[in-house]
CSV table of C-alpha atoms in Angstrom, one decimal:
chain,number,residue,atom,x,y,z
A,175,UNK,CA,-11.9,-13.4,-55.8
A,176,UNK,CA,-8.3,-14.3,-55.9
A,177,UNK,CA,-5.6,-11.8,-56.3
A,178,UNK,CA,-4.0,-11.1,-59.6
A,179,UNK,CA,-0.2,-11.7,-59.8
A,180,UNK,CA,0.2,-8.0,-60.2
A,181,UNK,CA,-1.8,-7.4,-57.2
A,182,UNK,CA,0.1,-10.0,-55.0
A,183,UNK,CA,3.5,-8.4,-56.4
A,184,UNK,CA,2.5,-4.8,-55.3
A,185,UNK,CA,1.8,-6.2,-51.9
A,186,UNK,CA,5.0,-8.3,-51.4
A,187,UNK,CA,6.9,-5.1,-52.6
A,188,UNK,CA,5.2,-2.9,-50.0
A,189,UNK,CA,5.8,-5.6,-47.4
A,190,UNK,CA,9.5,-5.6,-48.0
A,191,UNK,CA,9.6,-1.8,-46.9
A,192,UNK,CA,7.3,-1.8,-44.0
A,193,UNK,CA,8.5,-5.2,-42.3
A,194,UNK,CA,9.7,-3.7,-39.0
A,195,UNK,CA,9.7,-5.3,-35.6
A,196,UNK,CA,11.3,-8.6,-35.9
A,197,UNK,CA,9.3,-11.7,-36.9
A,198,UNK,CA,6.5,-10.9,-34.4
A,199,UNK,CA,5.7,-7.7,-36.0
A,200,UNK,CA,6.3,-9.1,-39.6
A,201,UNK,CA,3.9,-12.0,-39.1
A,202,UNK,CA,1.3,-9.5,-37.4
A,203,UNK,CA,1.5,-7.3,-40.4
A,204,UNK,CA,1.0,-10.2,-42.9
A,205,UNK,CA,-1.9,-11.3,-40.6
A,206,UNK,CA,-3.6,-8.1,-40.6
A,207,UNK,CA,-3.2,-7.5,-44.4
A,208,UNK,CA,-3.8,-11.3,-45.7
A,209,UNK,CA,-6.3,-12.5,-43.4
A,210,UNK,CA,-8.2,-9.6,-41.8
A,211,UNK,CA,-8.0,-7.0,-44.8
A,212,UNK,CA,-7.6,-8.7,-48.0
A,213,UNK,CA,-8.8,-12.1,-47.1
A,214,UNK,CA,-6.6,-14.1,-49.5
A,215,UNK,CA,-5.9,-16.6,-46.9
A,216,UNK,CA,-8.0,-17.9,-43.8
A,217,UNK,CA,-6.9,-17.7,-40.1
A,218,UNK,CA,-6.6,-21.5,-40.0
A,219,UNK,CA,-4.6,-22.1,-43.0
A,220,UNK,CA,-2.3,-19.0,-42.2
A,221,UNK,CA,-1.6,-20.7,-38.8
A,222,UNK,CA,-1.0,-24.0,-40.3
A,223,UNK,CA,1.3,-22.5,-42.5
A,224,UNK,CA,3.3,-20.6,-39.8
A,225,UNK,CA,3.5,-23.6,-37.8
A,226,UNK,CA,5.3,-25.4,-40.5
A,227,UNK,CA,7.8,-22.5,-40.9
A,228,UNK,CA,8.5,-22.5,-37.4
A,229,UNK,CA,9.8,-26.1,-37.7
A,230,UNK,CA,12.2,-25.1,-40.3
A,231,UNK,CA,15.6,-23.4,-40.2
A,232,UNK,CA,15.9,-20.0,-41.4
A,233,UNK,CA,13.4,-16.8,-40.5
A,234,UNK,CA,9.9,-17.9,-40.3
A,235,UNK,CA,8.3,-14.6,-41.3
A,236,UNK,CA,10.2,-14.7,-44.9
A,237,UNK,CA,9.5,-18.3,-45.2
A,238,UNK,CA,5.5,-17.6,-44.4
A,239,UNK,CA,5.6,-15.0,-47.1
A,240,UNK,CA,7.3,-17.5,-49.5
A,241,UNK,CA,4.6,-20.2,-48.6
A,242,UNK,CA,1.5,-18.0,-49.1
A,243,UNK,CA,2.9,-16.6,-52.3
A,244,UNK,CA,3.5,-20.1,-53.6
A,245,UNK,CA,0.0,-21.1,-52.5
A,246,UNK,CA,-1.5,-18.3,-54.3
A,247,UNK,CA,0.7,-18.0,-57.6
A,248,UNK,CA,2.6,-21.2,-57.7
A,249,UNK,CA,6.6,-21.1,-57.8
A,250,UNK,CA,7.0,-17.5,-59.1
A,251,UNK,CA,4.7,-16.1,-56.5
A,252,UNK,CA,6.7,-17.6,-53.7
A,253,UNK,CA,9.8,-16.4,-55.5
A,254,UNK,CA,8.7,-12.7,-55.5
A,255,UNK,CA,7.3,-12.9,-51.9
A,256,UNK,CA,10.4,-14.1,-50.7
A,257,UNK,CA,12.8,-12.1,-52.7
A,258,UNK,CA,10.9,-8.7,-52.2
A,259,UNK,CA,10.8,-9.6,-48.3
A,260,UNK,CA,14.5,-9.1,-48.0
A,261,UNK,CA,15.8,-7.0,-51.2
A,262,UNK,CA,15.0,-3.5,-49.5
A,263,UNK,CA,17.0,-4.5,-46.4
A,264,UNK,CA,19.9,-5.6,-48.4
A,265,UNK,CA,20.2,-2.4,-50.0
A,266,UNK,CA,19.6,-0.5,-46.8
A,267,UNK,CA,22.1,-2.6,-44.7
A,268,UNK,CA,24.8,-2.2,-47.4
A,269,UNK,CA,24.5,1.4,-47.4
A,270,UNK,CA,24.6,1.7,-43.6
A,271,UNK,CA,27.6,-0.9,-43.6
A,272,UNK,CA,29.7,1.3,-46.0
A,273,UNK,CA,28.8,4.5,-43.9
A,274,UNK,CA,29.8,2.4,-40.7
A,275,UNK,CA,33.2,1.3,-42.1
A,276,UNK,CA,33.9,4.6,-44.0
A,277,UNK,CA,33.1,7.1,-41.1
A,278,UNK,CA,32.6,4.9,-38.0
A,279,UNK,CA,35.8,6.1,-36.5
A,280,UNK,CA,34.7,9.6,-36.5
A,281,UNK,CA,33.8,10.5,-32.7
A,282,UNK,CA,30.4,11.8,-33.7
A,283,UNK,CA,29.4,8.8,-35.7
A,284,UNK,CA,31.0,6.5,-33.1
A,285,UNK,CA,28.7,7.9,-30.5
A,286,UNK,CA,25.5,6.6,-32.3
A,287,UNK,CA,27.1,3.2,-32.0
A,288,UNK,CA,27.8,3.6,-28.5
A,289,UNK,CA,24.1,4.2,-27.7
A,290,UNK,CA,23.0,1.4,-30.2
A,291,UNK,CA,25.2,-1.2,-28.3
A,292,UNK,CA,23.6,-0.2,-25.0
A,293,UNK,CA,20.1,-0.8,-26.3
A,294,UNK,CA,21.0,-3.9,-28.1
A,295,UNK,CA,21.6,-5.4,-24.9
A,296,UNK,CA,18.3,-4.4,-23.6
A,297,UNK,CA,16.5,-6.0,-26.7
A,298,UNK,CA,18.5,-9.3,-26.3
A,299,UNK,CA,17.5,-9.3,-22.4
A,300,UNK,CA,14.1,-8.7,-23.3
A,301,UNK,CA,14.0,-11.5,-25.9
A,302,UNK,CA,15.2,-13.9,-23.4
A,303,UNK,CA,12.1,-13.2,-21.2
A,304,UNK,CA,9.6,-13.1,-24.3
A,305,UNK,CA,10.9,-16.7,-25.5
A,306,UNK,CA,11.3,-18.0,-22.1
A,307,UNK,CA,7.5,-16.9,-21.1
A,308,UNK,CA,6.5,-19.1,-24.2
A,309,UNK,CA,7.9,-22.2,-23.4
A,310,UNK,CA,9.3,-22.4,-19.9
A,311,UNK,CA,6.1,-23.8,-18.4
A,312,UNK,CA,7.4,-26.7,-16.5
A,313,UNK,CA,10.6,-28.0,-14.8
A,314,UNK,CA,11.5,-30.1,-17.8
A,315,UNK,CA,11.5,-27.2,-19.9
A,316,UNK,CA,13.6,-25.1,-17.5
A,317,UNK,CA,16.1,-27.8,-17.1
A,318,UNK,CA,16.8,-28.0,-20.9
A,319,UNK,CA,17.1,-24.2,-21.1
A,320,UNK,CA,19.7,-24.3,-18.1
A,321,UNK,CA,21.5,-27.2,-19.8
A,322,UNK,CA,21.6,-25.4,-22.9
A,323,UNK,CA,23.1,-22.2,-21.3
A,324,UNK,CA,25.6,-24.3,-19.4
A,325,UNK,CA,26.6,-26.2,-22.7
A,326,UNK,CA,27.2,-23.3,-24.9
A,327,UNK,CA,28.5,-20.7,-22.3
A,328,UNK,CA,30.7,-23.0,-20.0
A,329,UNK,CA,31.3,-26.1,-22.0
A,330,UNK,CA,31.5,-24.5,-25.6
A,331,UNK,CA,29.6,-27.0,-27.1
A,332,UNK,CA,28.5,-25.9,-30.8
A,333,UNK,CA,25.2,-24.4,-31.2
A,334,UNK,CA,24.0,-27.0,-33.9
A,335,UNK,CA,24.9,-29.7,-31.6
A,336,UNK,CA,22.7,-28.3,-28.9
A,337,UNK,CA,19.9,-27.7,-31.3
A,338,UNK,CA,19.9,-31.4,-32.5
A,339,UNK,CA,20.3,-32.7,-28.9
A,340,UNK,CA,17.2,-30.7,-27.8
A,341,UNK,CA,15.3,-31.9,-30.8
A,342,UNK,CA,16.1,-35.6,-30.2
A,343,UNK,CA,15.0,-35.1,-26.3
A,344,UNK,CA,11.9,-33.7,-27.3
A,345,UNK,CA,11.1,-36.2,-29.9
A,346,UNK,CA,11.6,-39.0,-27.5
A,347,UNK,CA,10.1,-37.0,-24.6
A,348,UNK,CA,7.1,-36.3,-26.7
A,349,UNK,CA,6.5,-40.1,-26.8
A,350,UNK,CA,7.3,-41.0,-23.2
A,351,UNK,CA,6.0,-38.2,-21.3
A,352,UNK,CA,4.0,-35.8,-23.9
A,353,UNK,CA,2.6,-33.7,-20.9
A,354,UNK,CA,6.1,-32.5,-19.9
A,355,UNK,CA,7.1,-31.7,-23.6
A,356,UNK,CA,4.2,-30.6,-25.7
A,357,UNK,CA,4.1,-27.1,-24.5
A,358,UNK,CA,3.9,-25.3,-27.7
A,359,UNK,CA,0.6,-26.1,-29.5
A,360,UNK,CA,0.1,-23.2,-32.0
A,361,UNK,CA,1.5,-19.6,-32.8
A,362,UNK,CA,-1.7,-17.4,-33.1
A,363,UNK,CA,0.0,-14.5,-31.3
A,364,UNK,CA,-3.4,-13.7,-29.9
A,365,UNK,CA,-4.8,-12.3,-33.3
A,366,UNK,CA,-8.2,-12.1,-34.2
A,367,UNK,CA,-10.1,-14.5,-36.1
A,368,UNK,CA,-10.4,-13.6,-39.8
A,369,UNK,CA,-13.9,-13.6,-40.8
A,370,UNK,CA,-15.2,-16.2,-43.8
A,371,UNK,CA,-14.9,-15.5,-47.4
A,372,UNK,CA,-11.1,-15.9,-47.6
A,373,UNK,CA,-9.7,-16.9,-51.1
A,374,UNK,CA,-7.8,-19.8,-49.5
A,375,UNK,CA,-9.4,-21.5,-46.4
A,376,UNK,CA,-9.9,-25.2,-45.2
A,377,UNK,CA,-12.8,-25.8,-47.2
A,378,UNK,CA,-11.4,-25.1,-50.4
A,379,UNK,CA,-9.6,-27.8,-52.1
A,380,UNK,CA,-5.8,-28.0,-52.2
A,381,UNK,CA,-4.7,-26.2,-55.4
A,382,UNK,CA,-3.2,-28.7,-58.2
A,383,UNK,CA,0.3,-27.2,-57.8
A,384,UNK,CA,0.4,-27.9,-54.1
A,385,UNK,CA,-0.1,-31.8,-54.3
A,386,UNK,CA,3.3,-33.8,-53.7
A,387,UNK,CA,4.6,-36.1,-56.4
A,388,UNK,CA,8.1,-37.6,-56.8
A,389,UNK,CA,8.5,-35.7,-60.2
A,390,UNK,CA,7.9,-32.3,-58.4
A,391,UNK,CA,10.4,-33.0,-55.7
A,392,UNK,CA,12.9,-34.0,-58.2
A,393,UNK,CA,12.4,-30.8,-60.1
A,394,UNK,CA,12.7,-28.5,-57.2
A,395,UNK,CA,15.8,-30.3,-56.0
A,396,UNK,CA,17.1,-30.1,-59.8
A,397,UNK,CA,16.8,-26.5,-59.8
A,398,UNK,CA,17.5,-25.3,-56.1
A,399,UNK,CA,20.5,-27.3,-55.5
A,400,UNK,CA,22.6,-26.2,-58.6
A,401,UNK,CA,21.6,-22.4,-57.5
A,402,UNK,CA,23.1,-23.2,-54.1
A,403,UNK,CA,26.2,-25.0,-55.1
A,404,UNK,CA,27.4,-23.6,-58.4
A,405,UNK,CA,27.8,-20.1,-57.2
A,406,UNK,CA,29.8,-21.5,-54.5
A,407,UNK,CA,32.1,-23.6,-57.0
A,408,UNK,CA,32.4,-20.3,-59.2
A,409,UNK,CA,33.8,-18.3,-56.1
A,410,UNK,CA,36.1,-21.0,-55.3
A,411,UNK,CA,37.4,-21.0,-58.8
A,412,UNK,CA,37.8,-17.4,-58.9
A,413,UNK,CA,39.2,-16.5,-55.3
A,414,UNK,CA,40.4,-19.7,-53.9
A,415,UNK,CA,39.5,-21.7,-50.8
A,416,UNK,CA,41.3,-19.5,-48.3
A,417,UNK,CA,39.6,-16.1,-49.5
A,418,UNK,CA,36.9,-14.7,-47.1
A,419,UNK,CA,34.3,-14.4,-49.9
A,420,UNK,CA,34.6,-18.2,-50.4
A,421,UNK,CA,34.6,-19.0,-46.8
A,422,UNK,CA,31.7,-16.7,-46.1
A,423,UNK,CA,29.7,-18.6,-48.7
A,424,UNK,CA,30.6,-22.0,-47.1
A,425,UNK,CA,29.9,-20.9,-43.6
A,426,UNK,CA,26.4,-19.2,-44.2
A,427,UNK,CA,25.4,-22.3,-46.4
A,428,UNK,CA,26.2,-24.4,-43.2
A,429,UNK,CA,24.5,-21.6,-41.0
A,430,UNK,CA,21.4,-21.8,-43.1
A,431,UNK,CA,20.8,-25.5,-42.4
A,432,UNK,CA,20.8,-25.1,-38.5
A,433,UNK,CA,19.1,-21.7,-37.6
A,434,UNK,CA,16.3,-23.2,-35.8
A,435,UNK,CA,14.7,-21.0,-33.3
A,436,UNK,CA,15.2,-17.6,-35.1
A,437,UNK,CA,17.5,-14.8,-35.6
A,438,UNK,CA,18.4,-14.6,-31.6
A,439,UNK,CA,19.2,-18.4,-31.6
A,440,UNK,CA,21.7,-18.3,-34.2
A,441,UNK,CA,23.3,-15.0,-33.5
A,442,UNK,CA,25.6,-16.7,-30.6
A,443,UNK,CA,26.6,-19.1,-33.4
A,444,UNK,CA,27.4,-16.5,-36.1
A,445,UNK,CA,29.0,-14.3,-33.5
A,446,UNK,CA,31.1,-17.2,-32.1
A,447,UNK,CA,32.2,-18.5,-35.6
A,448,UNK,CA,32.7,-15.0,-37.3
A,449,UNK,CA,34.4,-13.2,-34.4
A,450,UNK,CA,36.4,-16.0,-32.7
A,451,UNK,CA,37.1,-18.7,-35.3
A,452,UNK,CA,37.3,-16.6,-38.6
A,453,UNK,CA,38.3,-13.2,-37.2
A,454,UNK,CA,36.2,-11.6,-39.8
A,455,UNK,CA,35.2,-8.8,-37.3
A,456,UNK,CA,35.2,-7.8,-33.7
A,457,UNK,CA,32.6,-8.3,-30.9
A,458,UNK,CA,31.8,-4.6,-30.7
A,459,UNK,CA,31.3,-4.7,-34.5
A,460,UNK,CA,28.8,-7.6,-34.3
A,461,UNK,CA,27.0,-5.6,-31.7
A,462,UNK,CA,26.9,-2.7,-33.8
A,463,UNK,CA,25.7,-4.8,-36.8
A,464,UNK,CA,22.9,-6.1,-34.8
A,465,UNK,CA,21.7,-2.6,-33.8
A,466,UNK,CA,21.8,-1.6,-37.6
A,467,UNK,CA,19.7,-4.8,-38.5
A,468,UNK,CA,17.3,-3.8,-35.7
A,469,UNK,CA,16.6,-0.6,-37.5
A,470,UNK,CA,15.9,-1.9,-40.9
A,471,UNK,CA,13.2,-3.7,-42.4
A,472,UNK,CA,13.3,-7.2,-43.1
A,473,UNK,CA,14.2,-10.4,-40.9
A,474,UNK,CA,16.8,-9.6,-38.2
A,475,UNK,CA,19.0,-12.4,-39.4
A,476,UNK,CA,19.7,-9.9,-42.2
A,477,UNK,CA,22.6,-8.8,-39.9
A,478,UNK,CA,24.6,-11.5,-41.8
A,479,UNK,CA,24.7,-8.8,-44.7
A,480,UNK,CA,26.7,-6.4,-42.3
A,481,UNK,CA,28.8,-9.4,-41.1
A,482,UNK,CA,29.5,-10.3,-44.8
A,483,UNK,CA,30.5,-6.7,-45.7
A,484,UNK,CA,32.6,-5.8,-42.7
A,485,UNK,CA,34.5,-9.1,-43.1
A,486,UNK,CA,35.1,-8.7,-46.7
A,487,UNK,CA,36.0,-5.0,-46.2
A,488,UNK,CA,38.7,-5.9,-43.7
A,489,UNK,CA,39.9,-9.1,-45.5
A,490,UNK,CA,39.6,-7.7,-49.1
A,491,UNK,CA,42.1,-10.2,-50.7
A,492,UNK,CA,43.3,-7.9,-53.6
A,493,UNK,CA,40.1,-6.2,-54.2
A,494,UNK,CA,39.3,-2.6,-53.0
A,495,UNK,CA,37.6,-2.9,-49.6
A,496,UNK,CA,34.2,-1.4,-50.9
A,497,UNK,CA,33.9,-3.8,-53.6
A,498,UNK,CA,35.0,-6.6,-51.3
A,499,UNK,CA,32.6,-5.5,-48.9
A,500,UNK,CA,29.5,-5.2,-51.3
A,501,UNK,CA,30.3,-8.7,-52.7
A,502,UNK,CA,30.7,-10.1,-49.0
A,503,UNK,CA,27.4,-8.8,-48.0
A,504,UNK,CA,25.8,-10.2,-51.0
A,505,UNK,CA,27.2,-13.6,-50.5
A,506,UNK,CA,26.3,-13.6,-46.8
A,507,UNK,CA,22.7,-12.7,-47.8
A,508,UNK,CA,22.5,-14.9,-50.9
A,509,UNK,CA,23.6,-18.1,-49.1
A,510,UNK,CA,21.5,-17.4,-46.0
A,511,UNK,CA,18.2,-16.8,-47.8
A,512,UNK,CA,18.3,-19.2,-50.9
A,513,UNK,CA,17.8,-22.5,-48.8
A,514,UNK,CA,14.6,-20.8,-47.5
A,515,UNK,CA,13.0,-21.3,-51.0
A,516,UNK,CA,14.2,-24.9,-51.0
A,517,UNK,CA,12.8,-25.7,-47.7
A,518,UNK,CA,9.3,-24.2,-48.7
A,519,UNK,CA,9.0,-25.6,-52.2
A,520,UNK,CA,10.2,-29.0,-51.2
A,521,UNK,CA,8.2,-29.4,-47.8
A,522,UNK,CA,4.9,-27.3,-48.3
A,523,UNK,CA,3.2,-30.0,-50.3
A,524,UNK,CA,3.5,-32.3,-47.4
A,525,UNK,CA,2.6,-29.7,-44.9
A,526,UNK,CA,-1.1,-31.1,-44.2
A,527,UNK,CA,0.5,-34.4,-42.9
A,528,UNK,CA,2.1,-32.2,-39.9
A,529,UNK,CA,-1.3,-30.9,-38.6
A,530,UNK,CA,-1.7,-31.9,-35.0
A,531,UNK,CA,1.3,-34.2,-34.9
A,532,UNK,CA,2.1,-34.2,-31.0
A,533,UNK,CA,5.9,-35.6,-31.5
A,534,UNK,CA,6.7,-32.6,-33.8
A,535,UNK,CA,5.1,-30.3,-31.3
A,536,UNK,CA,7.1,-31.7,-28.5
A,537,UNK,CA,10.4,-31.4,-30.6
A,538,UNK,CA,9.8,-27.9,-31.3
A,539,UNK,CA,9.0,-27.2,-27.7
A,540,UNK,CA,12.3,-28.7,-26.5
A,541,UNK,CA,14.3,-26.7,-29.2
A,542,UNK,CA,12.8,-23.5,-28.2
A,543,UNK,CA,13.4,-24.1,-24.6
A,544,UNK,CA,17.1,-24.9,-25.4
A,545,UNK,CA,17.0,-21.4,-27.6
A,546,UNK,CA,16.2,-19.7,-24.3
A,547,UNK,CA,19.5,-20.8,-23.0
A,548,UNK,CA,21.3,-19.9,-26.2
A,549,UNK,CA,19.8,-16.5,-26.3
A,550,UNK,CA,20.7,-16.0,-22.4
A,551,UNK,CA,24.2,-16.8,-23.5
A,552,UNK,CA,23.9,-14.3,-26.1
A,553,UNK,CA,22.9,-11.5,-23.4
A,554,UNK,CA,25.7,-12.4,-21.2
A,555,UNK,CA,28.2,-12.2,-24.1
A,556,UNK,CA,27.0,-8.8,-25.4
A,557,UNK,CA,26.8,-7.6,-21.7
A,558,UNK,CA,30.4,-8.3,-21.1
A,559,UNK,CA,31.3,-6.4,-24.3
A,560,UNK,CA,28.9,-3.3,-23.6
A,561,UNK,CA,29.3,-3.0,-19.8
A,562,UNK,CA,33.0,-4.0,-19.4
A,563,UNK,CA,34.6,-2.8,-22.8
A,564,UNK,CA,38.1,-4.2,-22.8
A,565,UNK,CA,37.8,-5.5,-19.5
A,566,UNK,CA,38.9,-2.2,-18.3
A,567,UNK,CA,36.1,-0.4,-16.3
A,568,UNK,CA,32.4,-0.9,-15.8
A,569,UNK,CA,30.4,1.6,-17.7
A,570,UNK,CA,27.6,3.0,-15.7
A,571,UNK,CA,26.3,5.2,-18.6
A,572,UNK,CA,25.9,2.1,-20.9
A,573,UNK,CA,24.0,0.2,-18.0
A,574,UNK,CA,21.7,3.3,-17.3
A,575,UNK,CA,20.8,3.4,-21.2
A,576,UNK,CA,20.2,-0.5,-21.4
A,577,UNK,CA,18.1,-0.2,-18.3
A,578,UNK,CA,15.9,2.6,-19.7
A,579,UNK,CA,15.4,0.9,-23.0
A,580,UNK,CA,14.6,-2.5,-21.0
A,581,UNK,CA,12.0,-1.0,-18.8
A,582,UNK,CA,10.4,1.1,-21.6
A,583,UNK,CA,10.1,-2.4,-23.7
A,584,UNK,CA,8.8,-4.2,-20.8
A,585,UNK,CA,6.4,-1.6,-19.2
A,586,UNK,CA,5.1,0.5,-22.0
A,587,UNK,CA,5.9,-1.9,-25.1
A,588,UNK,CA,8.1,0.4,-26.8
A,589,UNK,CA,8.8,-0.5,-30.4
A,590,UNK,CA,12.3,-2.0,-31.0
A,591,UNK,CA,12.9,0.4,-34.0
A,592,UNK,CA,12.5,3.5,-32.0
A,593,UNK,CA,14.2,2.0,-28.9
A,594,UNK,CA,17.2,1.6,-31.3
A,595,UNK,CA,16.8,4.9,-32.9
A,596,UNK,CA,16.7,6.4,-29.5
A,597,UNK,CA,19.6,4.6,-28.2
A,598,UNK,CA,21.7,6.0,-31.2
A,599,UNK,CA,20.4,9.6,-30.5
A,600,UNK,CA,21.0,9.4,-26.8
A,601,UNK,CA,24.8,8.2,-27.4
A,602,UNK,CA,25.0,11.3,-29.7
A,603,UNK,CA,24.0,13.6,-27.0
A,604,UNK,CA,26.1,12.1,-24.5
A,605,UNK,CA,29.0,12.8,-26.9
A,606,UNK,CA,28.0,16.3,-27.4
A,607,UNK,CA,27.7,16.7,-23.6
A,608,UNK,CA,31.4,15.4,-23.4
A,609,UNK,CA,30.2,12.4,-21.1
A,610,UNK,CA,31.7,9.8,-23.3
């Protein structure tokens, strides 16, 4: 029996508060709850929707929630699922960002972030290996990853160009040498197959609202584009083109269109632009923000809320720092996540045409290989900041914390949330013991 909108709303609300563990953990929670336990959607349909979301810019776990919510209860179902997926983390991260800016210079509080920085380095290093094992299955993929690292680290090629180039190479390679390029064929995560009797499975007819029509496409564009563009125009009229709030809205709108490959792929781009180009925050602050985002529910890319808060706090433009920070965090989150609804509502009706498309699979494989090089760049960048702070001296204690966290995650599969909290606690005890 199909779930009522109220039943689905209760689940999406619950999911927003328990969606820890990054995209892998969040997708696993949805699979367990929606496929295995509630049987609202079949295994095949779940994975087909996920494969589509992986092709899109933005957080695939949130987009998967939007897709399933839309499939079950039309547009309002998708809106509820996607919004409730991120709203709890917006509140939590805004509060943590305020604590960070208001009290972060107190030595005891600063020691918490010392430990967080070290374990974040380990988390990113583990991500390099995790993503690499998924896609670096032949010399072609390894060469793409190496070229991506050289391009972004040494040649300073912009992240969007690297992703675009990798996609084009994969698109052509899938036609010329599919055996070398089609290395990602699915995204099951090893999950067990759901049993029969699902509300939505491959044997049920496509719901009426899921059929693509030109009128529907125009309606989606007519609603989503004004919601994207008009707030940006209003911020410009209120604050001007040089204000941090407007520039953040413009930047995160652009970032939302190129965030292929997940949060770890886009973080170097966000760090590069927000730290080096705009000067909204420092590299150590960026690492602290990533540590906070790892400890909260919701997608990891929610770190943009922290970036927006800190950037606007430090560039208030006549507002009080607290008010500027709150507005900056909301602006960053709004312009990062709003496009996700557009991608799903616009493209989901055409999803069936993507099934088994080898050319798209090869493009995805190449992009993911390039992402390995980009994430390796992020690990090197964070390593420089954590292990050689200020280029002064090598920090042996930070290396020890990072090594312990990395070993624990690789050998005993420690949960990222507990690793982050443990790193903060270790930093505090090192402060108490006068070791830092």
